[in-house]
mmCIF file with all atom_site columns, C-alpha atoms in Angstrom:
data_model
loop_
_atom_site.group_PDB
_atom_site.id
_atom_site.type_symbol
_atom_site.label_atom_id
_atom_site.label_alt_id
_atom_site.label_comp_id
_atom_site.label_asym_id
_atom_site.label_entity_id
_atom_site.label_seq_id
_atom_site.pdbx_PDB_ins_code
_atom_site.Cartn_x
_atom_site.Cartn_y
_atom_site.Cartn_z
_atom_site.occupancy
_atom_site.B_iso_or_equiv
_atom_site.pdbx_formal_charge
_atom_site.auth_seq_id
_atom_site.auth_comp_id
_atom_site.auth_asym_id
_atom_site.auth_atom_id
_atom_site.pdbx_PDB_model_num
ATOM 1   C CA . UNK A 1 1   ? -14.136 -49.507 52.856 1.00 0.00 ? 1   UNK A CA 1
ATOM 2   C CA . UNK A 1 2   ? -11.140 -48.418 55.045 1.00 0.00 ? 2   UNK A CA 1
ATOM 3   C CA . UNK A 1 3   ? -9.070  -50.569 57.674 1.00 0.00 ? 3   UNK A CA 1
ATOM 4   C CA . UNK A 1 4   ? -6.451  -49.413 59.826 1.00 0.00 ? 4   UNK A CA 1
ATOM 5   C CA . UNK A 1 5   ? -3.123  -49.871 58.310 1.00 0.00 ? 5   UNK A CA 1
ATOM 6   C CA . UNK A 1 6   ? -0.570  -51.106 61.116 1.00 0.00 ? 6   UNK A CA 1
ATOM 7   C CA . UNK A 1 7   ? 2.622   -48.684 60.437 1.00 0.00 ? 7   UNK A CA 1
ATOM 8   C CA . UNK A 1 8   ? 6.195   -50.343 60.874 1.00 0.00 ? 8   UNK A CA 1
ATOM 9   C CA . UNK A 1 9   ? 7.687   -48.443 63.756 1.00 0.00 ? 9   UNK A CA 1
ATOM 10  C CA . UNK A 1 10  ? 4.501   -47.900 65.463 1.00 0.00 ? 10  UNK A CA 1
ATOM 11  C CA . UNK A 1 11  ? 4.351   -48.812 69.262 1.00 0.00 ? 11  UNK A CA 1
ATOM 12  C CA . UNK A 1 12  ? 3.077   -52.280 69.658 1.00 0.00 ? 12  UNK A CA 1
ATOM 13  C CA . UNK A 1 13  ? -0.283  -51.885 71.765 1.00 0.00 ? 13  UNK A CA 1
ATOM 14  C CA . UNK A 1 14  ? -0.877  -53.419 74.615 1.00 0.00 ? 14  UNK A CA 1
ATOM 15  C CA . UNK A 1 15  ? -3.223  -56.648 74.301 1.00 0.00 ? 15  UNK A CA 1
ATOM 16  C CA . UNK A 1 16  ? -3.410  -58.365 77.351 1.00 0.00 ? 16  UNK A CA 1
ATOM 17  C CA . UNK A 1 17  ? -3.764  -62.425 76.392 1.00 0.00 ? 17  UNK A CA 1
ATOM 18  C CA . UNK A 1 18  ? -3.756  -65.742 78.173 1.00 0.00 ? 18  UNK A CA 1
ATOM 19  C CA . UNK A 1 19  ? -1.757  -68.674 77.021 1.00 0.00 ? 19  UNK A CA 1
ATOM 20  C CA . UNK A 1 20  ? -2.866  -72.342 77.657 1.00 0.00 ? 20  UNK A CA 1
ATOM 21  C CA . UNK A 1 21  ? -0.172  -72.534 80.566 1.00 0.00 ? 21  UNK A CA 1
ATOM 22  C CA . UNK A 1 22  ? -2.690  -70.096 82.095 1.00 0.00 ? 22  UNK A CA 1
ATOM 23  C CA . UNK A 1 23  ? -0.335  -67.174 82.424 1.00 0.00 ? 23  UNK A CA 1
ATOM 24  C CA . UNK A 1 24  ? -1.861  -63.578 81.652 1.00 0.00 ? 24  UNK A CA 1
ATOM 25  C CA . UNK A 1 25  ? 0.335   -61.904 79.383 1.00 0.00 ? 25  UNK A CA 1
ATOM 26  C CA . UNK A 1 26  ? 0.998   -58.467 77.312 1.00 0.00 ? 26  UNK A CA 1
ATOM 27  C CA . UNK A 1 27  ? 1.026   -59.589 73.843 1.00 0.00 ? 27  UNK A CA 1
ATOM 28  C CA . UNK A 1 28  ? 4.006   -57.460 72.647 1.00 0.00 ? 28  UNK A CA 1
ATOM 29  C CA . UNK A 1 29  ? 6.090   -57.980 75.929 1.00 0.00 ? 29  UNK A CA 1
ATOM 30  C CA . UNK A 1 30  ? 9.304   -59.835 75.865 1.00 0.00 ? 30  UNK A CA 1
ATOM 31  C CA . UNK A 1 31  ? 9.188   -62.315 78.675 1.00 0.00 ? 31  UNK A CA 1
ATOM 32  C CA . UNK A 1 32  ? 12.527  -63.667 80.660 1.00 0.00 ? 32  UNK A CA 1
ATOM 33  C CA . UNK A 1 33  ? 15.587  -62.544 79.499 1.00 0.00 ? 33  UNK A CA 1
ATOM 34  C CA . UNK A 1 34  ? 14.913  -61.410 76.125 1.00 0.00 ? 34  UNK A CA 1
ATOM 35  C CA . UNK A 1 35  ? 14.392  -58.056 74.907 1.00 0.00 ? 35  UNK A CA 1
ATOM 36  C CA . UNK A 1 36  ? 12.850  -58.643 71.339 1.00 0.00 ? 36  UNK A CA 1
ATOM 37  C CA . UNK A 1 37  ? 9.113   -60.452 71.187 1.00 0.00 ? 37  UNK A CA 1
ATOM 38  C CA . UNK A 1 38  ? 7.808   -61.911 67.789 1.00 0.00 ? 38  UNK A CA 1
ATOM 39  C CA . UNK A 1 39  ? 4.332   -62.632 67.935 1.00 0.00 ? 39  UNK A CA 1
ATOM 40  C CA . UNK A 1 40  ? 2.770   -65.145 65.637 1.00 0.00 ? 40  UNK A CA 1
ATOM 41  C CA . UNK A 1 41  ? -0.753  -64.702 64.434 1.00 0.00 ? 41  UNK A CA 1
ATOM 42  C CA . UNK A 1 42  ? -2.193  -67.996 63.332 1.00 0.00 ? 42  UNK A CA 1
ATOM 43  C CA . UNK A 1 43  ? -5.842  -69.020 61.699 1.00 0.00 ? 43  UNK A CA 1
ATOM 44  C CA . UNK A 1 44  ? -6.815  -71.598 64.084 1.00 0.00 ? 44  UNK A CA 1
ATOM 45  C CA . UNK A 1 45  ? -6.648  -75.221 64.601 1.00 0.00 ? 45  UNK A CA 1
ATOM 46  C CA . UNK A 1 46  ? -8.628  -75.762 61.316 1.00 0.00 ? 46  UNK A CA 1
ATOM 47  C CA . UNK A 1 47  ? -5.802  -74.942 59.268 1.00 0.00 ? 47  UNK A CA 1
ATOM 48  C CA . UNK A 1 48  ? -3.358  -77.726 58.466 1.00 0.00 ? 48  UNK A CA 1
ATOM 49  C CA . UNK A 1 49  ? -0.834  -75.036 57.117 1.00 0.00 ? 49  UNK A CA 1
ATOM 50  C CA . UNK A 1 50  ? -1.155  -73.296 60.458 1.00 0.00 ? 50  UNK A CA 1
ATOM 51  C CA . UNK A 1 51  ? -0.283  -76.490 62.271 1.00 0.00 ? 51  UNK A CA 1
ATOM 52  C CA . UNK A 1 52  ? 2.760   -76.919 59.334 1.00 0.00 ? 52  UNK A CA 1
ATOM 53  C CA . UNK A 1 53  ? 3.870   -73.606 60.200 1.00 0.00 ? 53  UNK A CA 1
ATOM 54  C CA . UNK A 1 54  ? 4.106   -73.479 64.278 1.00 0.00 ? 54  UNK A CA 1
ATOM 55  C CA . UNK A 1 55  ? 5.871   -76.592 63.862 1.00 0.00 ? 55  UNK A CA 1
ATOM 56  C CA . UNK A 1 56  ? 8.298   -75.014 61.519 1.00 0.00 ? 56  UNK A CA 1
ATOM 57  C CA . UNK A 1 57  ? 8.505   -72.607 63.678 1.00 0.00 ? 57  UNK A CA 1
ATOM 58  C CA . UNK A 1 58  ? 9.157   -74.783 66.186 1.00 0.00 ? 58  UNK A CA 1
ATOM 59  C CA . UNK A 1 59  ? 12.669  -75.970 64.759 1.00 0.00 ? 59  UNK A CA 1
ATOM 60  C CA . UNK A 1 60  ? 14.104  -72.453 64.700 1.00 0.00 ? 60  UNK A CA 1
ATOM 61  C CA . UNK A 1 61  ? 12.970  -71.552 67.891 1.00 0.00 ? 61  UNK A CA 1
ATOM 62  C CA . UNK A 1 62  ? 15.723  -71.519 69.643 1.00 0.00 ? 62  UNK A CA 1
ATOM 63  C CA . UNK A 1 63  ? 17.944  -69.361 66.827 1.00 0.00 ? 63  UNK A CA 1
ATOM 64  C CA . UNK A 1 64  ? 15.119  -66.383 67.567 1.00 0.00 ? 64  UNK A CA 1
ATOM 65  C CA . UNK A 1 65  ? 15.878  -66.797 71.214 1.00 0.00 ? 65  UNK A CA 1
ATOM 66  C CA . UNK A 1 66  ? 19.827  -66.901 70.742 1.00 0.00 ? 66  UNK A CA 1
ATOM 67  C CA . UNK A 1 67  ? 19.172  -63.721 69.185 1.00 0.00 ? 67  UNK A CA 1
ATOM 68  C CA . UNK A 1 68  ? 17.077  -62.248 71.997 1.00 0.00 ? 68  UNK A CA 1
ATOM 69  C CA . UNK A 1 69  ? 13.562  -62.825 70.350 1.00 0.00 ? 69  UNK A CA 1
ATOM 70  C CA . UNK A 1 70  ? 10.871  -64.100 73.100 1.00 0.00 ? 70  UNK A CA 1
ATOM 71  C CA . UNK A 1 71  ? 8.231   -66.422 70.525 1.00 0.00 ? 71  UNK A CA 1
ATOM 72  C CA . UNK A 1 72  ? 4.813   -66.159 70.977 1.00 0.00 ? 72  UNK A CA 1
ATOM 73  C CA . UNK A 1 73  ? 1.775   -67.766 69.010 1.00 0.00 ? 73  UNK A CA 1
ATOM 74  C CA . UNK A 1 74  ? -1.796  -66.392 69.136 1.00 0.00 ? 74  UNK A CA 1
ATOM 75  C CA . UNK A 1 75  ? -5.439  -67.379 67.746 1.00 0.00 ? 75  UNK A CA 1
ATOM 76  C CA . UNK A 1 76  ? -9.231  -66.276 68.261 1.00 0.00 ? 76  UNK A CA 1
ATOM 77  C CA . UNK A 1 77  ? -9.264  -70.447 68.999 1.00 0.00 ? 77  UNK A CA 1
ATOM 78  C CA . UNK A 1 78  ? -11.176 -70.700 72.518 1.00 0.00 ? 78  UNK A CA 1
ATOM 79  C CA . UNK A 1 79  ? -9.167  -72.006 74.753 1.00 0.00 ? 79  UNK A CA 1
ATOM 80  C CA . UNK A 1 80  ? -11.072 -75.752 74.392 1.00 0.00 ? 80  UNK A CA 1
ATOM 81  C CA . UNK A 1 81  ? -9.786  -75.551 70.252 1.00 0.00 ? 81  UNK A CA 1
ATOM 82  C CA . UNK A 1 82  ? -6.320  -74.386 71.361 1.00 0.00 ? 82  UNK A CA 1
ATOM 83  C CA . UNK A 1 83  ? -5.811  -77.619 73.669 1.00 0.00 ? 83  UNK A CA 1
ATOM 84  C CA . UNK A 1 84  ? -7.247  -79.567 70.987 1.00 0.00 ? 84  UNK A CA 1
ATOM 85  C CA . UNK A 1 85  ? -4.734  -77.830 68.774 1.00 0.00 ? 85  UNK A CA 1
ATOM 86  C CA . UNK A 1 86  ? -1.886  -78.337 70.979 1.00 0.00 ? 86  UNK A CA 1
ATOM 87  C CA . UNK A 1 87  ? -2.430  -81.605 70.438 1.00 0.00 ? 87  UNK A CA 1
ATOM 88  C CA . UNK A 1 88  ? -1.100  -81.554 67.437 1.00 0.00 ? 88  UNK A CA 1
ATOM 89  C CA . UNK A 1 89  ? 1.746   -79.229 67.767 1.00 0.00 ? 89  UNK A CA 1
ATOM 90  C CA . UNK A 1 90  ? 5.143   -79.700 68.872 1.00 0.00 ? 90  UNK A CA 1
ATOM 91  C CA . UNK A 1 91  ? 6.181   -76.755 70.249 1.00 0.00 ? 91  UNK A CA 1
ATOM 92  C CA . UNK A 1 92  ? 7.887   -75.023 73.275 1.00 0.00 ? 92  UNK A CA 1
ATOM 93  C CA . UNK A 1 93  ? 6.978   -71.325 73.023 1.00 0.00 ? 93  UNK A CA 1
ATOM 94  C CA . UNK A 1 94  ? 3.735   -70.557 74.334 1.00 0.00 ? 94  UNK A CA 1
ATOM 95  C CA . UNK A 1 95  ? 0.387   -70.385 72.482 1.00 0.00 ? 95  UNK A CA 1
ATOM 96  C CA . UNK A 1 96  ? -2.216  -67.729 73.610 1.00 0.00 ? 96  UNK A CA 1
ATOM 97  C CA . UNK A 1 97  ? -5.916  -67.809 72.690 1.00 0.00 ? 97  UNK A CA 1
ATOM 98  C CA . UNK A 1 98  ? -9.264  -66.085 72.206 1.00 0.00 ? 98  UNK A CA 1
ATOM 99  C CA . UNK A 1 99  ? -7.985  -62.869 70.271 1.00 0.00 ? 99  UNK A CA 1
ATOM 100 C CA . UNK A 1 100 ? -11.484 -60.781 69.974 1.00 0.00 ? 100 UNK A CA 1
ATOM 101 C CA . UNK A 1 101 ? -12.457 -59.179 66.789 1.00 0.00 ? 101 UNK A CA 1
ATOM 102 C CA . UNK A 1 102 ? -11.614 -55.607 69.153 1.00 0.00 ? 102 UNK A CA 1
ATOM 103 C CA . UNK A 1 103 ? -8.054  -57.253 69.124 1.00 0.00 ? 103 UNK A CA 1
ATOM 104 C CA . UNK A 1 104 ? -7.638  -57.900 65.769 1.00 0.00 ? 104 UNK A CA 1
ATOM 105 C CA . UNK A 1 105 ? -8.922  -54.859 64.385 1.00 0.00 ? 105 UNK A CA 1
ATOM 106 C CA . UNK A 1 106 ? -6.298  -52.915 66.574 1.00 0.00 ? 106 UNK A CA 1
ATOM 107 C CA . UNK A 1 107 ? -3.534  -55.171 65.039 1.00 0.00 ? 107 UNK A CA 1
ATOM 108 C CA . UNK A 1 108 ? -5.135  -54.070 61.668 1.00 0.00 ? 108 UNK A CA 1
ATOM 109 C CA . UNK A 1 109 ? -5.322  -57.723 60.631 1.00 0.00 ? 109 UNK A CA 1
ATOM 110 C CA . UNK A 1 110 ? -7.458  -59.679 57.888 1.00 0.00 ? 110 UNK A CA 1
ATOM 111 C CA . UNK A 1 111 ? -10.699 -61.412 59.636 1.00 0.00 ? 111 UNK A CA 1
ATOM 112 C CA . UNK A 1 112 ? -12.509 -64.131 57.814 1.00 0.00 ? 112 UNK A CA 1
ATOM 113 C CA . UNK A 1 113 ? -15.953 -65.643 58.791 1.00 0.00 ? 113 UNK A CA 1
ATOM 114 C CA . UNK A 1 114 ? -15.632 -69.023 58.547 1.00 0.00 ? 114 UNK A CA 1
ATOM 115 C CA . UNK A 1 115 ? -17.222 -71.100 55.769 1.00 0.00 ? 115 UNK A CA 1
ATOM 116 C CA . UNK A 1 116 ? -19.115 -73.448 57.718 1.00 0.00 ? 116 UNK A CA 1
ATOM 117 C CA . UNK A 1 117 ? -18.872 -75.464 60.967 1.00 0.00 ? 117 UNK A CA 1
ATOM 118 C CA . UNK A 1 118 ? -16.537 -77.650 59.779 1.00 0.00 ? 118 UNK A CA 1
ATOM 119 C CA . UNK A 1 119 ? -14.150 -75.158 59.703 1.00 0.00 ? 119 UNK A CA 1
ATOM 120 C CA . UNK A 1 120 ? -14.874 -73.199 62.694 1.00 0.00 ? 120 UNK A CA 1
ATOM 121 C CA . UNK A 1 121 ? -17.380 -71.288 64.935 1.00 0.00 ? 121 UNK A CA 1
ATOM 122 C CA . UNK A 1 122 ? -16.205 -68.137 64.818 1.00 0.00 ? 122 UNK A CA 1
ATOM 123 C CA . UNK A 1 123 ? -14.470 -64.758 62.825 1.00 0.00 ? 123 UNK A CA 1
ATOM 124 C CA . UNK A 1 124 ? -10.565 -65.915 63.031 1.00 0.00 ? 124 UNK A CA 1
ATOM 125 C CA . UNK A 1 125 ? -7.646  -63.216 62.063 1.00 0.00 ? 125 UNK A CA 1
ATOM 126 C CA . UNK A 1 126 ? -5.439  -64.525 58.680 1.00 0.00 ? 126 UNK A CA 1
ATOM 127 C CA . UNK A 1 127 ? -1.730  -65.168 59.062 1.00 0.00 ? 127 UNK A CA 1
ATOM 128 C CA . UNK A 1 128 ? 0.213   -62.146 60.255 1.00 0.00 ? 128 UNK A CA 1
ATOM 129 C CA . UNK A 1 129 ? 3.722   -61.721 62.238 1.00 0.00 ? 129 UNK A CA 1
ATOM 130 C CA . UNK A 1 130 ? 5.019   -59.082 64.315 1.00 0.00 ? 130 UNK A CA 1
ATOM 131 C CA . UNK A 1 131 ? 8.478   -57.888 65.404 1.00 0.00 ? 131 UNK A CA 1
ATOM 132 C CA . UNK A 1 132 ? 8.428   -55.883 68.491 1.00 0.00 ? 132 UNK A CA 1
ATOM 133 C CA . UNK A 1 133 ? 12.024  -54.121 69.166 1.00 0.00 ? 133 UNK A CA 1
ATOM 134 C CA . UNK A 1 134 ? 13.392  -53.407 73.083 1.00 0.00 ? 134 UNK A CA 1
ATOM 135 C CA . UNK A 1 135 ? 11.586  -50.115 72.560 1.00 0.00 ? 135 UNK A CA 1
ATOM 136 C CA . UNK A 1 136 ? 7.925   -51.789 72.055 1.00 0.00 ? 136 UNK A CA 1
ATOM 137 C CA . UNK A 1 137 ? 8.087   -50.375 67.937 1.00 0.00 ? 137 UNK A CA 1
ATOM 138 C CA . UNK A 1 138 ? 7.195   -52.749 65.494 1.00 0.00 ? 138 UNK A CA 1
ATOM 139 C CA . UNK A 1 139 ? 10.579  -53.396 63.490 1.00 0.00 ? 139 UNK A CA 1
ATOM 140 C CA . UNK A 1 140 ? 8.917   -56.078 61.226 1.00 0.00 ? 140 UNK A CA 1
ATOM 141 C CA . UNK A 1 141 ? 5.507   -56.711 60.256 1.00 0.00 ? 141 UNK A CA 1
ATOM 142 C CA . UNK A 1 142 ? 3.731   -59.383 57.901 1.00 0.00 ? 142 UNK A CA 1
ATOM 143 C CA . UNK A 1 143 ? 0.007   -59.526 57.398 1.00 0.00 ? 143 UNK A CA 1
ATOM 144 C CA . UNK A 1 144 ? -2.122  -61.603 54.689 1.00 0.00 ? 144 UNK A CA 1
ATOM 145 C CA . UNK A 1 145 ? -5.318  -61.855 53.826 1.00 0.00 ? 145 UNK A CA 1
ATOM 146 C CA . UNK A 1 146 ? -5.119  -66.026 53.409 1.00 0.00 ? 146 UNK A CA 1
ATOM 147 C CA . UNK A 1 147 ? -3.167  -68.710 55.070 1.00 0.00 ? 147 UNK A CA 1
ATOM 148 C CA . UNK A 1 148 ? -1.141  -69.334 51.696 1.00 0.00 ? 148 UNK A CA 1
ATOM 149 C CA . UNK A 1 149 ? 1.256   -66.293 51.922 1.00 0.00 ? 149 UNK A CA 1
ATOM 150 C CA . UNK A 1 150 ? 3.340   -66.374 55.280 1.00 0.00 ? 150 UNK A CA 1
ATOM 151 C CA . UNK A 1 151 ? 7.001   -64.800 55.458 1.00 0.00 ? 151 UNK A CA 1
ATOM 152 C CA . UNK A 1 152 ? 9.633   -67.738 55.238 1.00 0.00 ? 152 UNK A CA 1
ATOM 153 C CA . UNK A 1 153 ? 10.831  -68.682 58.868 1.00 0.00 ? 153 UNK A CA 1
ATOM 154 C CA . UNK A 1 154 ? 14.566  -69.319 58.058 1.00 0.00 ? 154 UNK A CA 1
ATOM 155 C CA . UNK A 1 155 ? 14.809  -65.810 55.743 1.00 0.00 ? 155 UNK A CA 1
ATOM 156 C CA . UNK A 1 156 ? 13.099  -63.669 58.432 1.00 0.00 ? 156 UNK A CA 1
ATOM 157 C CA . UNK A 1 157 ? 15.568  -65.493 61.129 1.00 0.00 ? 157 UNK A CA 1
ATOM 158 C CA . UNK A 1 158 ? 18.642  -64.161 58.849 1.00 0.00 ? 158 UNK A CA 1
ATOM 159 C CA . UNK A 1 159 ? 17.472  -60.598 58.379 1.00 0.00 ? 159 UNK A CA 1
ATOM 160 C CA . UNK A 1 160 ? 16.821  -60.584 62.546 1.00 0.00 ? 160 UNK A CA 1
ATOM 161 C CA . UNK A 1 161 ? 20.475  -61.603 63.171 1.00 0.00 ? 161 UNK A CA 1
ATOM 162 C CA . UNK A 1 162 ? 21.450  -58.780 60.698 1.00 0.00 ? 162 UNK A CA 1
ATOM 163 C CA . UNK A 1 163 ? 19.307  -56.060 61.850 1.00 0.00 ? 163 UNK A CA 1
ATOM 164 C CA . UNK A 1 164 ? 20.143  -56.987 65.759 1.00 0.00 ? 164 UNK A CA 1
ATOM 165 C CA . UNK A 1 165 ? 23.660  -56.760 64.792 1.00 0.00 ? 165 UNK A CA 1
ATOM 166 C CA . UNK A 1 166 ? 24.486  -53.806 66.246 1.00 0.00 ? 166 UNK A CA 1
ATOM 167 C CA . UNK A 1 167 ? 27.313  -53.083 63.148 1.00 0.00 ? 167 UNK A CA 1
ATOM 168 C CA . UNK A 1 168 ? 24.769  -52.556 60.652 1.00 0.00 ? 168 UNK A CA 1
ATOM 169 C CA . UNK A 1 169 ? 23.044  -49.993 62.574 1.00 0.00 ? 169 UNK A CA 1
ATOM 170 C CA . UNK A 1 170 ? 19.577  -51.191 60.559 1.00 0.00 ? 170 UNK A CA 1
ATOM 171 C CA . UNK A 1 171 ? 16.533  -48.702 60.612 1.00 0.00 ? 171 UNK A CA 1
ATOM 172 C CA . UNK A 1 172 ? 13.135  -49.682 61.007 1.00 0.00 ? 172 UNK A CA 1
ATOM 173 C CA . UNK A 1 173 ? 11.783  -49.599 57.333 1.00 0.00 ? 173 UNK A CA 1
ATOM 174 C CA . UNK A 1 174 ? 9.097   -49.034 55.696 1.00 0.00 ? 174 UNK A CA 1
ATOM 175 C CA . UNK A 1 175 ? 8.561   -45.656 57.821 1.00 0.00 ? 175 UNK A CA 1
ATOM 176 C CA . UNK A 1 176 ? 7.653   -43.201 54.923 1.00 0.00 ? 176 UNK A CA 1
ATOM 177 C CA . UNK A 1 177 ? 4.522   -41.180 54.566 1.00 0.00 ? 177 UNK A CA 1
#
């Protein structure tokens, strides 16, 4: 069996998405003033450590954006499950929803078909998280296969602020065939 592989310093693509403020938007896209866009790929509102985690997120928000970094979180929730889910969430970056199984498997993520209806009602994309750079390249990328292994917010946030440093002159990595 073969998946696509997303390669670090590819161009992001472009996934057009709506967020529950009802704005249409380009996934990898930096809105406003910034120039950096990390997009947040979550399970769905059945997953208590999703909800731990945008809320986490949620507390160094505005560190990412100090640094440039535009925030955006995204499920295959409809939008009905991510109002439910916002609910629950106490955030300020926007949340998009209904990522298709087409989106996914151009983002070369992990897709799971729920365990029953209890969980949910439909294939959902496992934890990943994208840096997008001012060029629309892919400087950092994180992608599991379950909700239990997620890059730790504060750690990424530190190697940001060093690679956007422009001192350190930091390379994509990862980059080698």
């Amino acid at each position: 069996m073969s998946a696509l592989k997303f390669e670090a310093g590819a161009t992001f693509p472009n996934i057009l998405v709506q967020t529950l403020e009802g704005k249409d938007v380009t996934l990898g896209k930096p809105e406003k003033r910034y120039d950096w866009k990390m997009v947040v790929v979550y399970r769905g509102k059945h997953c208590p450590l999703c909800t731990r985690y945008l809320n986490d997120l949620e507390t160094l928000v505005e560190e990412y954006r100090n640094i440039g970094i535009d925030v955006i979180a995204i499920s295959a929730d409809s939008e009905t499950q991510a109002r439910q889910h916002k609910e629950e969430l106490k955030i300020s970056y926007p949340l998009a929803y209904d990522l298709s199984p087409e989106q996914m498997q151009t983002l070369g993520l992990y897709i799971s078909t729920p365990r029953s209806e209890q969980e949910t009602d439909h294939p959902f994309a496992e934890p990943a998280l994208f840096v997008i750079n001012h060029e629309g390249k892919v400087q950092v990328l994180d992608m599991s296969n379950g909700p239990f292994a997620r890059p730790d917010l504060n750690v990424l946030l530190q190697g940001l602020k060093f690679i956007r440093n422009p001192n350190n002159n930091y390379p994509i990595r990862g980059t080698f065939v």
